[in-house]
């Protein structure tokens, strides 16, 4: 889920020692999250998109949602589909060209898929039904990692939620004349369907550095981490899943307090996302860019 | 300047959904185009001060049009009284989107740079003051709002930066007008209000308005609905898919407006479905692609067999009465009704106004199209006095369910009825003939005159200038495209026969403007007194015409032939240079052959050719070639006035058939050679064997007279035709041949790759393979065949389009279409000329019955080649008619019986029920029937008037050549 950076023995000592003394190299506390910013509608030909930027030692992730009408599965005629993919862009750095960084994207893709599979309330696929048994929406949620500054999984989940929030599907009407009903698409650009995103969870990743458990680890901290735990929490504060990546172990106490912390942390994040998106919506009309 | 992104979602044909994003740039410096504007830098066009005086708005003013005005009233906008118009870009785009034709016409007006129309397209979607995004409103409302914004912008702009003037919005949408007044205090007028304001002299403009406008708003509930509603498109499509409904082209019965046919495809087989009664026809117009519903079998009907001369659609009761009449019949066929129209093939129609004193002061008048298959059209006009007696062009706009007739509007006037040029134009328009002059770019491609053959051409061609070549054509033919020669090959008993065809493809190079133009025209069109060339006159009558004594380029086919058996020993194709030694007429050639005192080399050649041609013809007949007949006539035309003076039937001389035989031989040899060279892309001509049911009318007619015609094979048919005749009726054999011709299918050009080899067969000529090679001056396929043959013998590299099956197929289709049209227009022209010739005269002529109907008989007058109906009025005369459908007999007053092939005497004259109608009327003279026949007392002796006419005019007439048409090809 991350790629280690090369650290000298002394750097490592400094980070672990600092963490244990509750002093992180950028001055944050162990429970402190970095601030992030959200931009919406960055991919104009997608139905929804978002770019999330985690400040200071930056992580940048971009998610775009595309949609297509597809035939549903036979046993689920009134359900649409959602497909996730996460890829690592070569612009992250010289070491990310070719297929060398595929495993990072694949790892996160698996994690995201697992999250949505194991929490059936995360996404209401029935809301994507257009014409039961014939044609339903299939959403392709594609995420691209542009810069890597640690805590990828959390940022990817924020971007997915923001992009889905931004998604507007064209309104469809079913014309039921003759034998075969046909789907017609409204030509009014203002009449669109928004997707229900209330169930989409976020992830809070906890790293065990030394004996301390840190949230929102940077890349150098991730390199020093002995164990890693992803806690998936939804808007209502319920934990929908937990995953461990890398080896290592947490003490039962650490797990319990970690989950508690994650629930608290996610609450703040949900609020922060809401605020940021609302702030953008206010200025929605001024998307036009002035050229000189 | 700033940029905006426009996004919209589109459904693709395959059902996918695409989101499309377009960048849209908005700026503040788009010019308004008003003359005298101090602000805008662009070229000024609009001049508000030259606006027409209008009582509704004070001058100066400028007009802004909305989309519906452009869509519905293109004829109005094209009028010279309408100028200085602002066309918002959004309107132009919507018009383009909704109707390509209207868009083209709008563009033509805008592109007129002579400074008279002054239409200015204002790019309102890119101007910061007039740009607005679509908010929650329909696309229509959005467009209307954009147009209003344009008006508001202009009003403010001219007030600030130019001489103030009024901006008026021209719109037929009341809501839009009201909003313009309320929101922007812009004056708004409907087109009608605007024209009314222009004053009396422009009131005729109202005629050019389409009837579509505003009609749907005010259907009075009391109006009777006559026609059923069409089914919805999706239901139609589903019905066709499931086979409940059938799709086909509606073809109206030319003789009965209440009846028509739709040929539908049922199980890979084409069947004709009868549509009977105007309600079942349900507003379909001849040529429309319609969807029909089949009636259950017990409701099937038989074709009425009644000829309805006048296509006035009567009241409801009358329709019912006719239906009853139809019901009583026995022989029923598949019947149905039209439930929807998929595609309207409604072009503009030529015709006349029906004028009656009673309605003279009204505005609504009936328009009678010249094409009998088209219903009358109701048009609105204020200039009935100008229009009566004029040929006019009308376009059908709508056919509401409440209206008995389709509604249309005047497009333009052509000229006075009966004027020869006007009538010629009408028949050409009606038959889709291209008769505009050649474009300058094509004329520029012609070689410079005086033209000489270059040395290089001599070098690459075979020099045949010393060979005694001569041409045989109709008298005073100016476009000679074929010539012949025949010489003995020394020291053998073989002869060398050459057919030399004008090398038109030398002048018309592939893909040049001339070539495109010739391809578009497809064929030269021969009217009775006029020729519309396929290639410019310089080529057709001079450089390509194989004139006597002049050196010309030719494409030659040279055979070694055994004169005893007429068998071909060897064939050579070559490009050549020839010098015709004599350009003869058929008569002159015949005289030379018959004159024993002439023994020059040409005459000897002609005799040899004549002898061999007879053997060739016999061979053909033995193979089963048909010798058919068609009533062809030619006119003698006054050299000064170009009015027809007299007409004569085409004479058949030996020399006609001699030329024909060798042309056939050349065509066959070429067909074989080009097919060998290019099996997929050879242009060939086939004549399919007529299906059995085609012979039905002929067999019914012959059986009713006890004659037997064997249609089992071409040879049997040919033989039985030769021997079949009715005693004491010498013309009956010719009549039979004429009727047989009508059973035949049309010969067609095709691309060899598109059909199986067995289908190449030419039925009429009994040839395996056939093409057209011998008349490149007047037929486009021949030019293509020339090119192909040139590449086959390796003198020219093949043009890429020649080896493309798709292009070749398209070319063949076009040539077939043009060829058919040219033939039809030729016949129409003969009929027209006959009318002119007969005008003011009455003749008694021999006539023969070709068809017997319930209330009429169809007769052929051989002298004029004219075929028409003789009606028997039974309504007021008390005459009784008894029709026997099996024996095709009509018994009148229980005394006189008329059956097919009978010889009659009819009175033929041109009647003019009113100024604008002229048609040939036939009335029975012999046998005499009281109350029906013309009284024999005022009998004019047959033929005498004609002869005297002949003698008087012999000195100053010349007979014009009839098109060289070989009967069988």
PDB file of C-alpha atoms in Angstrom, chain B residues 245-481:
ATOM      1  CA  UNK B 245     -47.961  -3.695 -40.521  1.00  0.00           C
ATOM      2  CA  UNK B 246     -46.332  -3.457 -43.910  1.00  0.00           C
ATOM      3  CA  UNK B 247     -44.124  -0.809 -45.349  1.00  0.00           C
ATOM      4  CA  UNK B 248     -44.104   0.317 -48.965  1.00  0.00           C
ATOM      5  CA  UNK B 249     -44.270   3.162 -51.421  1.00  0.00           C
ATOM      6  CA  UNK B 250     -47.692   4.587 -52.136  1.00  0.00           C
ATOM      7  CA  UNK B 251     -48.515   4.814 -55.797  1.00  0.00           C
ATOM      8  CA  UNK B 252     -51.672   6.620 -56.735  1.00  0.00           C
ATOM      9  CA  UNK B 253     -53.863   5.361 -59.544  1.00  0.00           C
ATOM     10  CA  UNK B 254     -53.507   7.988 -62.224  1.00  0.00           C
ATOM     11  CA  UNK B 255     -56.984   7.372 -63.477  1.00  0.00           C
ATOM     12  CA  UNK B 256     -58.808   7.312 -60.172  1.00  0.00           C
ATOM     13  CA  UNK B 257     -57.857   9.564 -57.310  1.00  0.00           C
ATOM     14  CA  UNK B 258     -59.730   7.392 -54.812  1.00  0.00           C
ATOM     15  CA  UNK B 259     -57.527   4.417 -55.381  1.00  0.00           C
ATOM     16  CA  UNK B 260     -53.889   3.583 -55.063  1.00  0.00           C
ATOM     17  CA  UNK B 261     -51.455   0.795 -54.484  1.00  0.00           C
ATOM     18  CA  UNK B 262     -48.695   0.108 -52.034  1.00  0.00           C
ATOM     19  CA  UNK B 263     -46.180  -2.481 -53.073  1.00  0.00           C
ATOM     20  CA  UNK B 264     -45.128  -4.284 -49.917  1.00  0.00           C
ATOM     21  CA  UNK B 265     -42.575  -6.944 -49.266  1.00  0.00           C
ATOM     22  CA  UNK B 266     -44.222 -10.047 -47.870  1.00  0.00           C
ATOM     23  CA  UNK B 267     -41.945 -13.006 -47.312  1.00  0.00           C
ATOM     24  CA  UNK B 268     -39.295 -11.835 -49.758  1.00  0.00           C
ATOM     25  CA  UNK B 269     -41.977 -11.314 -52.346  1.00  0.00           C
ATOM     26  CA  UNK B 270     -43.398  -8.031 -53.531  1.00  0.00           C
ATOM     27  CA  UNK B 271     -47.160  -7.785 -53.490  1.00  0.00           C
ATOM     28  CA  UNK B 272     -49.399  -4.929 -54.403  1.00  0.00           C
ATOM     29  CA  UNK B 273     -51.919  -3.893 -51.809  1.00  0.00           C
ATOM     30  CA  UNK B 274     -54.970  -2.021 -52.896  1.00  0.00           C
ATOM     31  CA  UNK B 275     -55.873   1.110 -50.971  1.00  0.00           C
ATOM     32  CA  UNK B 276     -59.391   2.137 -51.802  1.00  0.00           C
ATOM     33  CA  UNK B 277     -61.171   5.320 -50.793  1.00  0.00           C
ATOM     34  CA  UNK B 278     -59.708   8.648 -49.710  1.00  0.00           C
ATOM     35  CA  UNK B 279     -60.131   7.888 -46.011  1.00  0.00           C
ATOM     36  CA  UNK B 280     -58.059   4.727 -46.329  1.00  0.00           C
ATOM     37  CA  UNK B 281     -55.507   6.550 -48.413  1.00  0.00           C
ATOM     38  CA  UNK B 282     -55.395   8.865 -45.415  1.00  0.00           C
ATOM     39  CA  UNK B 283     -53.529  11.825 -46.824  1.00  0.00           C
ATOM     40  CA  UNK B 284     -50.740   9.876 -48.476  1.00  0.00           C
ATOM     41  CA  UNK B 285     -49.367  11.480 -51.587  1.00  0.00           C
ATOM     42  CA  UNK B 286     -47.931   9.591 -54.556  1.00  0.00           C
ATOM     43  CA  UNK B 287     -44.389   8.480 -53.779  1.00  0.00           C
ATOM     44  CA  UNK B 288     -44.609   8.664 -49.980  1.00  0.00           C
ATOM     45  CA  UNK B 289     -43.163   5.783 -47.996  1.00  0.00           C
ATOM     46  CA  UNK B 290     -46.156   4.608 -46.004  1.00  0.00           C
ATOM     47  CA  UNK B 291     -47.129   1.949 -43.494  1.00  0.00           C
ATOM     48  CA  UNK B 292     -50.249  -0.050 -44.229  1.00  0.00           C
ATOM     49  CA  UNK B 293     -52.475  -2.299 -42.231  1.00  0.00           C
ATOM     50  CA  UNK B 294     -54.050  -5.226 -44.052  1.00  0.00           C
ATOM     51  CA  UNK B 295     -57.798  -5.652 -43.727  1.00  0.00           C
ATOM     52  CA  UNK B 296     -59.232  -9.030 -42.762  1.00  0.00           C
ATOM     53  CA  UNK B 297     -59.909 -11.034 -45.861  1.00  0.00           C
ATOM     54  CA  UNK B 298     -63.694 -10.566 -45.818  1.00  0.00           C
ATOM     55  CA  UNK B 299     -63.203  -6.820 -46.250  1.00  0.00           C
ATOM     56  CA  UNK B 300     -60.995  -7.162 -49.312  1.00  0.00           C
ATOM     57  CA  UNK B 301     -62.090  -5.411 -52.434  1.00  0.00           C
ATOM     58  CA  UNK B 302     -61.438  -5.367 -56.121  1.00  0.00           C
ATOM     59  CA  UNK B 303     -60.011  -2.456 -58.063  1.00  0.00           C
ATOM     60  CA  UNK B 304     -62.961  -0.380 -59.150  1.00  0.00           C
ATOM     61  CA  UNK B 305     -62.143  -0.292 -62.856  1.00  0.00           C
ATOM     62  CA  UNK B 306     -63.781   3.105 -63.014  1.00  0.00           C
ATOM     63  CA  UNK B 307     -62.025   5.986 -64.628  1.00  0.00           C
ATOM     64  CA  UNK B 308     -62.508   9.188 -62.719  1.00  0.00           C
ATOM     65  CA  UNK B 309     -61.513  11.979 -64.953  1.00  0.00           C
ATOM     66  CA  UNK B 310     -61.793  14.846 -62.555  1.00  0.00           C
ATOM     67  CA  UNK B 311     -60.067  14.334 -59.265  1.00  0.00           C
ATOM     68  CA  UNK B 312     -62.259  16.525 -57.148  1.00  0.00           C
ATOM     69  CA  UNK B 313     -62.661  14.864 -53.798  1.00  0.00           C
ATOM     70  CA  UNK B 314     -66.344  15.014 -53.105  1.00  0.00           C
ATOM     71  CA  UNK B 315     -68.296  15.061 -49.897  1.00  0.00           C
ATOM     72  CA  UNK B 316     -68.440  12.211 -47.454  1.00  0.00           C
ATOM     73  CA  UNK B 317     -71.556  10.653 -48.913  1.00  0.00           C
ATOM     74  CA  UNK B 318     -70.036  10.412 -52.312  1.00  0.00           C
ATOM     75  CA  UNK B 319     -67.123   8.468 -50.940  1.00  0.00           C
ATOM     76  CA  UNK B 320     -69.428   5.952 -49.364  1.00  0.00           C
ATOM     77  CA  UNK B 321     -71.313   5.530 -52.570  1.00  0.00           C
ATOM     78  CA  UNK B 322     -68.133   4.716 -54.390  1.00  0.00           C
ATOM     79  CA  UNK B 323     -67.152   2.221 -51.776  1.00  0.00           C
ATOM     80  CA  UNK B 324     -70.441   0.401 -52.198  1.00  0.00           C
ATOM     81  CA  UNK B 325     -69.813   0.268 -55.874  1.00  0.00           C
ATOM     82  CA  UNK B 326     -66.453  -1.241 -55.204  1.00  0.00           C
ATOM     83  CA  UNK B 327     -67.879  -3.770 -52.750  1.00  0.00           C
ATOM     84  CA  UNK B 328     -70.178  -5.215 -55.323  1.00  0.00           C
ATOM     85  CA  UNK B 329     -67.324  -6.486 -57.401  1.00  0.00           C
ATOM     86  CA  UNK B 330     -66.183 -10.069 -57.276  1.00  0.00           C
ATOM     87  CA  UNK B 331     -62.499 -10.328 -57.959  1.00  0.00           C
ATOM     88  CA  UNK B 332     -60.971  -9.214 -54.717  1.00  0.00           C
ATOM     89  CA  UNK B 333     -57.377  -8.485 -53.963  1.00  0.00           C
ATOM     90  CA  UNK B 334     -55.482  -7.749 -50.804  1.00  0.00           C
ATOM     91  CA  UNK B 335     -56.763  -4.490 -49.421  1.00  0.00           C
ATOM     92  CA  UNK B 336     -55.647  -2.282 -46.584  1.00  0.00           C
ATOM     93  CA  UNK B 337     -55.442   1.172 -45.190  1.00  0.00           C
ATOM     94  CA  UNK B 338     -52.619   3.573 -44.553  1.00  0.00           C
ATOM     95  CA  UNK B 339     -51.849   4.081 -40.879  1.00  0.00           C
ATOM     96  CA  UNK B 340     -48.729   6.161 -41.071  1.00  0.00           C
ATOM     97  CA  UNK B 341     -46.285   7.929 -43.325  1.00  0.00           C
ATOM     98  CA  UNK B 342     -42.608   7.271 -42.775  1.00  0.00           C
ATOM     99  CA  UNK B 343     -41.098   9.481 -45.395  1.00  0.00           C
ATOM    100  CA  UNK B 344     -42.619  12.230 -47.445  1.00  0.00           C
ATOM    101  CA  UNK B 345     -41.285  12.433 -50.974  1.00  0.00           C
ATOM    102  CA  UNK B 346     -42.957  15.721 -51.676  1.00  0.00           C
ATOM    103  CA  UNK B 347     -41.185  17.885 -54.132  1.00  0.00           C
ATOM    104  CA  UNK B 348     -42.654  20.965 -55.695  1.00  0.00           C
ATOM    105  CA  UNK B 349     -45.350  20.395 -58.262  1.00  0.00           C
ATOM    106  CA  UNK B 350     -46.208  22.224 -61.472  1.00  0.00           C
ATOM    107  CA  UNK B 351     -49.798  22.853 -62.336  1.00  0.00           C
ATOM    108  CA  UNK B 352     -52.548  25.373 -62.763  1.00  0.00           C
ATOM    109  CA  UNK B 353     -55.099  27.174 -60.617  1.00  0.00           C
ATOM    110  CA  UNK B 354     -58.654  26.017 -60.861  1.00  0.00           C
ATOM    111  CA  UNK B 355     -60.514  29.185 -61.662  1.00  0.00           C
ATOM    112  CA  UNK B 356     -64.171  29.649 -61.152  1.00  0.00           C
ATOM    113  CA  UNK B 357     -66.220  32.832 -61.202  1.00  0.00           C
ATOM    114  CA  UNK B 358     -67.931  31.837 -58.041  1.00  0.00           C
ATOM    115  CA  UNK B 359     -64.781  31.766 -55.946  1.00  0.00           C
ATOM    116  CA  UNK B 360     -62.955  34.525 -57.789  1.00  0.00           C
ATOM    117  CA  UNK B 361     -63.138  36.892 -54.848  1.00  0.00           C
ATOM    118  CA  UNK B 362     -62.067  34.399 -52.241  1.00  0.00           C
ATOM    119  CA  UNK B 363     -58.531  33.726 -51.237  1.00  0.00           C
ATOM    120  CA  UNK B 364     -58.546  29.972 -51.165  1.00  0.00           C
ATOM    121  CA  UNK B 365     -58.182  28.324 -54.504  1.00  0.00           C
ATOM    122  CA  UNK B 366     -57.583  24.851 -55.739  1.00  0.00           C
ATOM    123  CA  UNK B 367     -54.362  24.027 -57.480  1.00  0.00           C
ATOM    124  CA  UNK B 368     -54.459  21.204 -59.994  1.00  0.00           C
ATOM    125  CA  UNK B 369     -51.094  19.499 -60.385  1.00  0.00           C
ATOM    126  CA  UNK B 370     -50.108  18.396 -63.865  1.00  0.00           C
ATOM    127  CA  UNK B 371     -49.176  15.038 -62.495  1.00  0.00           C
ATOM    128  CA  UNK B 372     -52.444  13.164 -62.314  1.00  0.00           C
ATOM    129  CA  UNK B 373     -51.207  11.022 -59.471  1.00  0.00           C
ATOM    130  CA  UNK B 374     -51.094  14.022 -57.146  1.00  0.00           C
ATOM    131  CA  UNK B 375     -54.190  15.302 -55.404  1.00  0.00           C
ATOM    132  CA  UNK B 376     -55.435  18.836 -55.777  1.00  0.00           C
ATOM    133  CA  UNK B 377     -53.877  21.284 -53.376  1.00  0.00           C
ATOM    134  CA  UNK B 378     -55.585  24.119 -51.585  1.00  0.00           C
ATOM    135  CA  UNK B 379     -53.573  27.324 -51.708  1.00  0.00           C
ATOM    136  CA  UNK B 380     -54.217  30.818 -50.517  1.00  0.00           C
ATOM    137  CA  UNK B 381     -53.676  33.650 -52.945  1.00  0.00           C
ATOM    138  CA  UNK B 382     -54.665  37.244 -53.419  1.00  0.00           C
ATOM    139  CA  UNK B 383     -53.637  37.413 -57.027  1.00  0.00           C
ATOM    140  CA  UNK B 384     -56.012  34.988 -58.621  1.00  0.00           C
ATOM    141  CA  UNK B 385     -56.352  37.237 -61.646  1.00  0.00           C
ATOM    142  CA  UNK B 386     -52.626  37.073 -62.286  1.00  0.00           C
ATOM    143  CA  UNK B 387     -52.415  33.375 -61.572  1.00  0.00           C
ATOM    144  CA  UNK B 388     -55.222  32.154 -63.739  1.00  0.00           C
ATOM    145  CA  UNK B 389     -53.980  30.878 -67.011  1.00  0.00           C
ATOM    146  CA  UNK B 390     -50.478  30.579 -65.620  1.00  0.00           C
ATOM    147  CA  UNK B 391     -48.391  27.535 -64.964  1.00  0.00           C
ATOM    148  CA  UNK B 392     -47.332  27.762 -61.360  1.00  0.00           C
ATOM    149  CA  UNK B 393     -45.196  25.780 -58.962  1.00  0.00           C
ATOM    150  CA  UNK B 394     -46.715  24.870 -55.613  1.00  0.00           C
ATOM    151  CA  UNK B 395     -45.297  23.173 -52.578  1.00  0.00           C
ATOM    152  CA  UNK B 396     -47.435  21.055 -50.295  1.00  0.00           C
ATOM    153  CA  UNK B 397     -47.001  22.101 -46.656  1.00  0.00           C
ATOM    154  CA  UNK B 398     -49.425  20.145 -44.530  1.00  0.00           C
ATOM    155  CA  UNK B 399     -52.491  18.055 -44.701  1.00  0.00           C
ATOM    156  CA  UNK B 400     -54.505  18.531 -41.511  1.00  0.00           C
ATOM    157  CA  UNK B 401     -57.005  15.892 -40.542  1.00  0.00           C
ATOM    158  CA  UNK B 402     -59.813  18.368 -40.959  1.00  0.00           C
ATOM    159  CA  UNK B 403     -58.940  19.380 -44.466  1.00  0.00           C
ATOM    160  CA  UNK B 404     -60.200  17.474 -47.441  1.00  0.00           C
ATOM    161  CA  UNK B 405     -57.245  18.604 -49.516  1.00  0.00           C
ATOM    162  CA  UNK B 406     -53.582  19.115 -48.723  1.00  0.00           C
ATOM    163  CA  UNK B 407     -52.637  22.709 -48.069  1.00  0.00           C
ATOM    164  CA  UNK B 408     -49.783  24.350 -49.870  1.00  0.00           C
ATOM    165  CA  UNK B 409     -48.387  27.621 -50.992  1.00  0.00           C
ATOM    166  CA  UNK B 410     -47.250  29.253 -54.188  1.00  0.00           C
ATOM    167  CA  UNK B 411     -43.566  28.934 -54.953  1.00  0.00           C
ATOM    168  CA  UNK B 412     -43.298  30.669 -58.294  1.00  0.00           C
ATOM    169  CA  UNK B 413     -44.953  31.313 -61.622  1.00  0.00           C
ATOM    170  CA  UNK B 414     -43.503  29.818 -64.774  1.00  0.00           C
ATOM    171  CA  UNK B 415     -45.550  31.486 -67.489  1.00  0.00           C
ATOM    172  CA  UNK B 416     -48.671  31.370 -69.588  1.00  0.00           C
ATOM    173  CA  UNK B 417     -50.405  28.061 -70.116  1.00  0.00           C
ATOM    174  CA  UNK B 418     -50.078  26.807 -73.656  1.00  0.00           C
ATOM    175  CA  UNK B 419     -46.891  28.702 -74.398  1.00  0.00           C
ATOM    176  CA  UNK B 420     -44.520  26.182 -75.850  1.00  0.00           C
ATOM    177  CA  UNK B 421     -41.464  27.209 -73.849  1.00  0.00           C
ATOM    178  CA  UNK B 422     -43.443  27.307 -70.643  1.00  0.00           C
ATOM    179  CA  UNK B 423     -44.922  23.888 -71.260  1.00  0.00           C
ATOM    180  CA  UNK B 424     -41.519  22.502 -72.147  1.00  0.00           C
ATOM    181  CA  UNK B 425     -40.096  23.835 -68.909  1.00  0.00           C
ATOM    182  CA  UNK B 426     -42.995  22.293 -67.030  1.00  0.00           C
ATOM    183  CA  UNK B 427     -42.471  18.818 -68.413  1.00  0.00           C
ATOM    184  CA  UNK B 428     -38.759  19.062 -67.767  1.00  0.00           C
ATOM    185  CA  UNK B 429     -39.318  20.198 -64.184  1.00  0.00           C
ATOM    186  CA  UNK B 430     -41.840  17.437 -63.660  1.00  0.00           C
ATOM    187  CA  UNK B 431     -39.410  14.827 -64.888  1.00  0.00           C
ATOM    188  CA  UNK B 432     -36.407  16.064 -63.005  1.00  0.00           C
ATOM    189  CA  UNK B 433     -34.412  16.903 -66.115  1.00  0.00           C
ATOM    190  CA  UNK B 434     -31.292  18.996 -65.677  1.00  0.00           C
ATOM    191  CA  UNK B 435     -31.649  21.722 -68.254  1.00  0.00           C
ATOM    192  CA  UNK B 436     -29.644  24.612 -66.885  1.00  0.00           C
ATOM    193  CA  UNK B 437     -26.730  25.715 -69.063  1.00  0.00           C
ATOM    194  CA  UNK B 438     -23.292  24.200 -68.584  1.00  0.00           C
ATOM    195  CA  UNK B 439     -21.266  25.921 -65.857  1.00  0.00           C
ATOM    196  CA  UNK B 440     -18.439  28.187 -66.992  1.00  0.00           C
ATOM    197  CA  UNK B 441     -15.862  25.941 -65.380  1.00  0.00           C
ATOM    198  CA  UNK B 442     -17.027  23.133 -67.691  1.00  0.00           C
ATOM    199  CA  UNK B 443     -16.987  25.359 -70.779  1.00  0.00           C
ATOM    200  CA  UNK B 444     -13.423  26.364 -69.917  1.00  0.00           C
ATOM    201  CA  UNK B 445     -12.313  22.759 -70.191  1.00  0.00           C
ATOM    202  CA  UNK B 446     -13.359  22.517 -73.826  1.00  0.00           C
ATOM    203  CA  UNK B 447     -10.533  22.418 -76.360  1.00  0.00           C
ATOM    204  CA  UNK B 448      -9.767  25.639 -78.218  1.00  0.00           C
ATOM    205  CA  UNK B 449     -11.185  26.047 -81.721  1.00  0.00           C
ATOM    206  CA  UNK B 450     -10.014  25.726 -84.423  1.00  0.00           C
ATOM    207  CA  UNK B 451      -9.022  22.346 -83.154  1.00  0.00           C
ATOM    208  CA  UNK B 452      -6.557  20.054 -84.864  1.00  0.00           C
ATOM    209  CA  UNK B 453      -5.409  16.562 -84.111  1.00  0.00           C
ATOM    210  CA  UNK B 454      -1.946  16.683 -82.577  1.00  0.00           C
ATOM    211  CA  UNK B 455       0.967  14.671 -83.941  1.00  0.00           C
ATOM    212  CA  UNK B 456       1.066  12.619 -80.783  1.00  0.00           C
ATOM    213  CA  UNK B 457      -2.519  11.551 -81.345  1.00  0.00           C
ATOM    214  CA  UNK B 458      -1.754  10.426 -84.915  1.00  0.00           C
ATOM    215  CA  UNK B 459       1.148   8.447 -83.567  1.00  0.00           C
ATOM    216  CA  UNK B 460      -0.807   6.506 -80.958  1.00  0.00           C
ATOM    217  CA  UNK B 461      -3.863   5.849 -83.110  1.00  0.00           C
ATOM    218  CA  UNK B 462      -4.459   3.663 -86.081  1.00  0.00           C
ATOM    219  CA  UNK B 463      -4.721   5.762 -89.225  1.00  0.00           C
ATOM    220  CA  UNK B 464      -7.958   4.859 -91.006  1.00  0.00           C
ATOM    221  CA  UNK B 465      -8.329   8.060 -93.001  1.00  0.00           C
ATOM    222  CA  UNK B 466      -7.975   6.260 -96.311  1.00  0.00           C
ATOM    223  CA  UNK B 467     -10.777   3.766 -95.504  1.00  0.00           C
ATOM    224  CA  UNK B 468     -14.141   4.535 -97.170  1.00  0.00           C
ATOM    225  CA  UNK B 469     -16.091   5.219 -93.984  1.00  0.00           C
ATOM    226  CA  UNK B 470     -19.607   6.622 -94.143  1.00  0.00           C
ATOM    227  CA  UNK B 471     -22.323   7.399 -91.619  1.00  0.00           C
ATOM    228  CA  UNK B 472     -26.034   6.665 -91.919  1.00  0.00           C
ATOM    229  CA  UNK B 473     -28.347   8.648 -89.661  1.00  0.00           C
ATOM    230  CA  UNK B 474     -31.732  10.327 -89.587  1.00  0.00           C
ATOM    231  CA  UNK B 475     -31.880  13.331 -91.910  1.00  0.00           C
ATOM    232  CA  UNK B 476     -30.133  16.501 -90.709  1.00  0.00           C
ATOM    233  CA  UNK B 477     -28.679  14.724 -87.725  1.00  0.00           C
ATOM    234  CA  UNK B 478     -26.027  16.924 -86.155  1.00  0.00           C
ATOM    235  CA  UNK B 479     -24.568  14.648 -83.510  1.00  0.00           C
ATOM    236  CA  UNK B 480     -23.230  11.782 -85.601  1.00  0.00           C
ATOM    237  CA  UNK B 481     -21.635   9.340 -83.230  1.00  0.00           C
TER     238      UNK B 481
END
